């Protein structure tokens, strides 16, 4: 199992809506060297939503990649507006490319994170590297 | 904030406890970040920090420089070198340095250098931050001081 070229261009269903609360932001801020005092969430907070979309990709019956065989190769966030408490966020992941480099599959993904109204909040681009060697 | 400006270096300590805290906060329960057995089974030297924890701490440093969260509008990097976190009390120290490369239309482009033990751990880390009037004229009393030691995850600690 693994990723192949047939995945390219495929979009996965939006993740279940995730309610951003002050408590979740505070936990994330505390885990990333900060302290939450109200206002927007830390810049990398949307990974919480994007990670769920990535897990759906890995768990897909056509893909079937175990999480521990995946290394995060690259991550990028591009914002339209900050994330704040009260946001109901959902991520839709699309596979942009799959390349084979050596024995590894390099999967480039893009998760568009939108709010309850469907308005764009942030794009989270991730490159996932799957070492196909099961030995 | 102006082009060429070097931003005050920030340091973050990362221990195994911080990895557990980040796993819980992010939902990333990948065992390579808490199990030496599984980490070594996939060819790693041992438990490594989440790349996203390294990027998250870098994001924190940017927010400090920018004057608060919500002002970092772009952030990206490649995870080029694993940060191995030993099972001891000292952990490792991540150092985040930044240089402003351009300021235009209220946005500053910042190139980062994120190192652990003198080795770069992120590839081409860069960001765009909003330069608001408050951020351009910080009134923090400690500007220009030495590196700020921040416990990797414990607010107010260190």
PDB file of N, CA and C in Angstrom, chain A residues 24 27-28 30-35 40-44 47-48 51 67-70 72-79 82, chain B residues 21-22 25 27-28 30-32 42 52-53 55-57 59-60 63 69-70 72-79 150 153 155:
ATOM      1  N   UNK A  24      -8.761  25.295  23.982  1.00  0.00           N
ATOM      2  CA  UNK A  24      -7.899  24.599  23.027  1.00  0.00           C
ATOM      3  C   UNK A  24      -6.755  25.509  22.558  1.00  0.00           C
ATOM      4  N   UNK A  27      -4.214  25.627  25.386  1.00  0.00           N
ATOM      5  CA  UNK A  27      -3.400  24.403  25.455  1.00  0.00           C
ATOM      6  C   UNK A  27      -2.321  24.420  24.379  1.00  0.00           C
ATOM      7  N   UNK A  28      -2.724  24.829  23.180  1.00  0.00           N
ATOM      8  CA  UNK A  28      -1.772  24.831  22.066  1.00  0.00           C
ATOM      9  C   UNK A  28      -0.693  25.890  22.285  1.00  0.00           C
ATOM     10  N   UNK A  30       0.363  27.014  25.145  1.00  0.00           N
ATOM     11  CA  UNK A  30       1.259  26.556  26.214  1.00  0.00           C
ATOM     12  C   UNK A  30       2.222  25.490  25.702  1.00  0.00           C
ATOM     13  N   UNK A  31       1.779  24.708  24.712  1.00  0.00           N
ATOM     14  CA  UNK A  31       2.624  23.637  24.169  1.00  0.00           C
ATOM     15  C   UNK A  31       3.625  24.155  23.153  1.00  0.00           C
ATOM     16  N   UNK A  32       3.510  25.413  22.759  1.00  0.00           N
ATOM     17  CA  UNK A  32       4.428  25.967  21.761  1.00  0.00           C
ATOM     18  C   UNK A  32       5.120  27.219  22.295  1.00  0.00           C
ATOM     19  N   UNK A  33       5.429  27.181  23.604  1.00  0.00           N
ATOM     20  CA  UNK A  33       6.294  28.224  24.164  1.00  0.00           C
ATOM     21  C   UNK A  33       5.599  29.523  24.507  1.00  0.00           C
ATOM     22  N   UNK A  34       4.282  29.554  24.384  1.00  0.00           N
ATOM     23  CA  UNK A  34       3.588  30.816  24.628  1.00  0.00           C
ATOM     24  C   UNK A  34       2.615  30.756  25.787  1.00  0.00           C
ATOM     25  N   UNK A  35       1.816  31.778  25.857  1.00  0.00           N
ATOM     26  CA  UNK A  35       0.800  31.878  26.898  1.00  0.00           C
ATOM     27  C   UNK A  35      -0.361  32.640  26.278  1.00  0.00           C
ATOM     28  N   UNK A  40      -6.191  36.216  18.763  1.00  0.00           N
ATOM     29  CA  UNK A  40      -5.984  35.156  17.774  1.00  0.00           C
ATOM     30  C   UNK A  40      -5.181  33.974  18.312  1.00  0.00           C
ATOM     31  N   UNK A  41      -5.359  32.837  17.646  1.00  0.00           N
ATOM     32  CA  UNK A  41      -4.615  31.622  17.986  1.00  0.00           C
ATOM     33  C   UNK A  41      -3.194  31.726  17.432  1.00  0.00           C
ATOM     34  N   UNK A  42      -2.263  30.919  17.992  1.00  0.00           N
ATOM     35  CA  UNK A  42      -0.900  30.874  17.443  1.00  0.00           C
ATOM     36  C   UNK A  42      -0.911  30.514  15.954  1.00  0.00           C
ATOM     37  N   UNK A  43       0.095  30.971  15.255  1.00  0.00           N
ATOM     38  CA  UNK A  43       0.127  30.833  13.789  1.00  0.00           C
ATOM     39  C   UNK A  43       0.041  29.382  13.327  1.00  0.00           C
ATOM     40  N   UNK A  44       0.611  28.441  14.091  1.00  0.00           N
ATOM     41  CA  UNK A  44       0.582  27.048  13.629  1.00  0.00           C
ATOM     42  C   UNK A  44      -0.630  26.270  14.165  1.00  0.00           C
ATOM     43  N   UNK A  47      -2.823  23.533  12.298  1.00  0.00           N
ATOM     44  CA  UNK A  47      -2.338  22.181  12.047  1.00  0.00           C
ATOM     45  C   UNK A  47      -3.265  21.167  12.721  1.00  0.00           C
ATOM     46  N   UNK A  48      -3.923  21.599  13.814  1.00  0.00           N
ATOM     47  CA  UNK A  48      -4.850  20.702  14.516  1.00  0.00           C
ATOM     48  C   UNK A  48      -5.950  20.236  13.560  1.00  0.00           C
ATOM     49  N   UNK A  51      -4.187  18.405  10.387  1.00  0.00           N
ATOM     50  CA  UNK A  51      -3.675  17.069  10.720  1.00  0.00           C
ATOM     51  C   UNK A  51      -4.782  16.019  10.592  1.00  0.00           C
ATOM     52  N   UNK A  67       0.871   5.871  10.289  1.00  0.00           N
ATOM     53  CA  UNK A  67       1.375   7.203  10.668  1.00  0.00           C
ATOM     54  C   UNK A  67       2.863   7.177  11.026  1.00  0.00           C
ATOM     55  N   UNK A  68       3.311   6.098  11.707  1.00  0.00           N
ATOM     56  CA  UNK A  68       4.707   6.094  12.163  1.00  0.00           C
ATOM     57  C   UNK A  68       5.691   5.903  11.015  1.00  0.00           C
ATOM     58  N   UNK A  69       5.167   5.587   9.799  1.00  0.00           N
ATOM     59  CA  UNK A  69       6.061   5.469   8.634  1.00  0.00           C
ATOM     60  C   UNK A  69       6.128   6.769   7.839  1.00  0.00           C
ATOM     61  N   UNK A  70       5.499   7.800   8.382  1.00  0.00           N
ATOM     62  CA  UNK A  70       5.453   9.073   7.675  1.00  0.00           C
ATOM     63  C   UNK A  70       6.302  10.111   8.409  1.00  0.00           C
ATOM     64  N   UNK A  72       7.144  14.206   8.329  1.00  0.00           N
ATOM     65  CA  UNK A  72       6.647  15.484   7.835  1.00  0.00           C
ATOM     66  C   UNK A  72       7.823  16.187   7.138  1.00  0.00           C
ATOM     67  N   UNK A  73       7.695  16.415   5.833  1.00  0.00           N
ATOM     68  CA  UNK A  73       8.823  16.978   5.100  1.00  0.00           C
ATOM     69  C   UNK A  73       8.828  18.490   5.047  1.00  0.00           C
ATOM     70  N   UNK A  74       7.634  19.064   5.013  1.00  0.00           N
ATOM     71  CA  UNK A  74       7.537  20.507   4.815  1.00  0.00           C
ATOM     72  C   UNK A  74       6.152  20.957   5.229  1.00  0.00           C
ATOM     73  N   UNK A  75       6.056  22.180   5.736  1.00  0.00           N
ATOM     74  CA  UNK A  75       4.749  22.716   6.109  1.00  0.00           C
ATOM     75  C   UNK A  75       4.725  24.213   5.860  1.00  0.00           C
ATOM     76  N   UNK A  76       3.585  24.683   5.382  1.00  0.00           N
ATOM     77  CA  UNK A  76       3.458  26.101   5.045  1.00  0.00           C
ATOM     78  C   UNK A  76       2.041  26.566   5.365  1.00  0.00           C
ATOM     79  N   UNK A  77       1.908  27.745   5.937  1.00  0.00           N
ATOM     80  CA  UNK A  77       0.596  28.332   6.221  1.00  0.00           C
ATOM     81  C   UNK A  77       0.498  29.674   5.499  1.00  0.00           C
ATOM     82  N   UNK A  78      -0.642  29.885   4.858  1.00  0.00           N
ATOM     83  CA  UNK A  78      -0.894  31.177   4.230  1.00  0.00           C
ATOM     84  C   UNK A  78      -2.296  31.626   4.648  1.00  0.00           C
ATOM     85  N   UNK A  79      -2.333  32.741   5.375  1.00  0.00           N
ATOM     86  CA  UNK A  79      -3.578  33.180   6.006  1.00  0.00           C
ATOM     87  C   UNK A  79      -4.353  34.203   5.188  1.00  0.00           C
ATOM     88  N   UNK A  82      -6.838  35.733  10.785  1.00  0.00           N
ATOM     89  CA  UNK A  82      -6.417  34.919  11.931  1.00  0.00           C
ATOM     90  C   UNK A  82      -7.540  33.993  12.413  1.00  0.00           C
TER      91      UNK A  82
ATOM     92  N   UNK B  21       3.254  17.025  25.796  1.00  0.00           N
ATOM     93  CA  UNK B  21       2.316  18.143  25.855  1.00  0.00           C
ATOM     94  C   UNK B  21       1.902  18.564  24.439  1.00  0.00           C
ATOM     95  N   UNK B  22       2.878  18.618  23.526  1.00  0.00           N
ATOM     96  CA  UNK B  22       2.550  19.015  22.154  1.00  0.00           C
ATOM     97  C   UNK B  22       1.682  17.944  21.479  1.00  0.00           C
ATOM     98  N   UNK B  25      -1.824  18.514  22.673  1.00  0.00           N
ATOM     99  CA  UNK B  25      -2.427  19.771  22.214  1.00  0.00           C
ATOM    100  C   UNK B  25      -2.712  19.750  20.721  1.00  0.00           C
ATOM    101  N   UNK B  27      -2.930  16.782  18.765  1.00  0.00           N
ATOM    102  CA  UNK B  27      -3.588  15.573  18.268  1.00  0.00           C
ATOM    103  C   UNK B  27      -2.663  14.675  17.469  1.00  0.00           C
ATOM    104  N   UNK B  28      -1.383  15.049  17.346  1.00  0.00           N
ATOM    105  CA  UNK B  28      -0.416  14.232  16.610  1.00  0.00           C
ATOM    106  C   UNK B  28       0.215  13.223  17.556  1.00  0.00           C
ATOM    107  N   UNK B  30       1.704  10.436  16.735  1.00  0.00           N
ATOM    108  CA  UNK B  30       2.704   9.595  16.075  1.00  0.00           C
ATOM    109  C   UNK B  30       3.727   9.111  17.113  1.00  0.00           C
ATOM    110  N   UNK B  31       3.870   7.767  17.254  1.00  0.00           N
ATOM    111  CA  UNK B  31       4.729   7.233  18.326  1.00  0.00           C
ATOM    112  C   UNK B  31       6.219   7.531  18.147  1.00  0.00           C
ATOM    113  N   UNK B  32       6.644   7.981  16.949  1.00  0.00           N
ATOM    114  CA  UNK B  32       8.066   8.325  16.804  1.00  0.00           C
ATOM    115  C   UNK B  32       8.421   9.528  17.691  1.00  0.00           C
ATOM    116  N   UNK B  42      12.049   2.581  12.752  1.00  0.00           N
ATOM    117  CA  UNK B  42      11.939   3.200  11.424  1.00  0.00           C
ATOM    118  C   UNK B  42      13.220   3.956  11.060  1.00  0.00           C
ATOM    119  N   UNK B  52       6.421  19.969  13.651  1.00  0.00           N
ATOM    120  CA  UNK B  52       5.492  21.071  13.899  1.00  0.00           C
ATOM    121  C   UNK B  52       5.702  21.726  15.256  1.00  0.00           C
ATOM    122  N   UNK B  53       6.343  21.018  16.198  1.00  0.00           N
ATOM    123  CA  UNK B  53       6.684  21.699  17.459  1.00  0.00           C
ATOM    124  C   UNK B  53       7.806  22.703  17.193  1.00  0.00           C
ATOM    125  N   UNK B  55       8.404  24.134  14.355  1.00  0.00           N
ATOM    126  CA  UNK B  55       7.821  25.249  13.597  1.00  0.00           C
ATOM    127  C   UNK B  55       6.905  26.096  14.491  1.00  0.00           C
ATOM    128  N   UNK B  56       6.213  25.424  15.427  1.00  0.00           N
ATOM    129  CA  UNK B  56       5.345  26.154  16.354  1.00  0.00           C
ATOM    130  C   UNK B  56       6.131  27.089  17.260  1.00  0.00           C
ATOM    131  N   UNK B  57       7.295  26.627  17.729  1.00  0.00           N
ATOM    132  CA  UNK B  57       8.151  27.489  18.558  1.00  0.00           C
ATOM    133  C   UNK B  57       8.713  28.638  17.723  1.00  0.00           C
ATOM    134  N   UNK B  59       7.120  29.915  15.240  1.00  0.00           N
ATOM    135  CA  UNK B  59       5.974  30.806  15.098  1.00  0.00           C
ATOM    136  C   UNK B  59       5.797  31.677  16.334  1.00  0.00           C
ATOM    137  N   UNK B  60       6.034  31.071  17.503  1.00  0.00           N
ATOM    138  CA  UNK B  60       5.961  31.835  18.752  1.00  0.00           C
ATOM    139  C   UNK B  60       6.991  32.977  18.731  1.00  0.00           C
ATOM    140  N   UNK B  63       5.764  35.703  16.648  1.00  0.00           N
ATOM    141  CA  UNK B  63       4.684  36.465  17.278  1.00  0.00           C
ATOM    142  C   UNK B  63       5.232  37.440  18.316  1.00  0.00           C
ATOM    143  N   UNK B  69       0.074  37.321  18.484  1.00  0.00           N
ATOM    144  CA  UNK B  69      -0.487  36.387  17.508  1.00  0.00           C
ATOM    145  C   UNK B  69      -1.437  37.121  16.558  1.00  0.00           C
ATOM    146  N   UNK B  70      -1.675  36.539  15.424  1.00  0.00           N
ATOM    147  CA  UNK B  70      -2.579  37.151  14.449  1.00  0.00           C
ATOM    148  C   UNK B  70      -1.856  38.047  13.463  1.00  0.00           C
ATOM    149  N   UNK B  72       1.205  37.057  12.089  1.00  0.00           N
ATOM    150  CA  UNK B  72       2.016  36.237  11.185  1.00  0.00           C
ATOM    151  C   UNK B  72       1.070  35.701  10.108  1.00  0.00           C
ATOM    152  N   UNK B  73       1.205  36.177   8.886  1.00  0.00           N
ATOM    153  CA  UNK B  73       0.248  35.826   7.837  1.00  0.00           C
ATOM    154  C   UNK B  73       0.780  34.736   6.902  1.00  0.00           C
ATOM    155  N   UNK B  74       2.065  34.492   6.947  1.00  0.00           N
ATOM    156  CA  UNK B  74       2.647  33.380   6.208  1.00  0.00           C
ATOM    157  C   UNK B  74       3.785  32.803   7.030  1.00  0.00           C
ATOM    158  N   UNK B  75       3.873  31.468   7.013  1.00  0.00           N
ATOM    159  CA  UNK B  75       4.996  30.799   7.684  1.00  0.00           C
ATOM    160  C   UNK B  75       5.209  29.462   7.001  1.00  0.00           C
ATOM    161  N   UNK B  76       6.450  29.152   6.693  1.00  0.00           N
ATOM    162  CA  UNK B  76       6.722  27.858   6.085  1.00  0.00           C
ATOM    163  C   UNK B  76       8.168  27.454   6.256  1.00  0.00           C
ATOM    164  N   UNK B  77       8.395  26.129   6.200  1.00  0.00           N
ATOM    165  CA  UNK B  77       9.759  25.616   6.306  1.00  0.00           C
ATOM    166  C   UNK B  77       9.775  24.159   5.886  1.00  0.00           C
ATOM    167  N   UNK B  78      10.969  23.695   5.555  1.00  0.00           N
ATOM    168  CA  UNK B  78      11.192  22.266   5.353  1.00  0.00           C
ATOM    169  C   UNK B  78      11.791  21.697   6.640  1.00  0.00           C
ATOM    170  N   UNK B  79      11.405  20.467   6.939  1.00  0.00           N
ATOM    171  CA  UNK B  79      11.956  19.802   8.125  1.00  0.00           C
ATOM    172  C   UNK B  79      13.149  18.976   7.655  1.00  0.00           C
ATOM    173  N   UNK B 150      13.025  30.557  27.216  1.00  0.00           N
ATOM    174  CA  UNK B 150      11.622  30.232  27.410  1.00  0.00           C
ATOM    175  C   UNK B 150      11.517  28.729  27.533  1.00  0.00           C
ATOM    176  N   UNK B 153       7.093  25.304  26.614  1.00  0.00           N
ATOM    177  CA  UNK B 153       5.733  24.882  26.845  1.00  0.00           C
ATOM    178  C   UNK B 153       5.167  25.316  28.173  1.00  0.00           C
ATOM    179  N   UNK B 155       4.133  28.133  30.298  1.00  0.00           N
ATOM    180  CA  UNK B 155       4.005  29.589  30.302  1.00  0.00           C
ATOM    181  C   UNK B 155       4.549  30.188  31.584  1.00  0.00           C
TER     182      UNK B 155
END
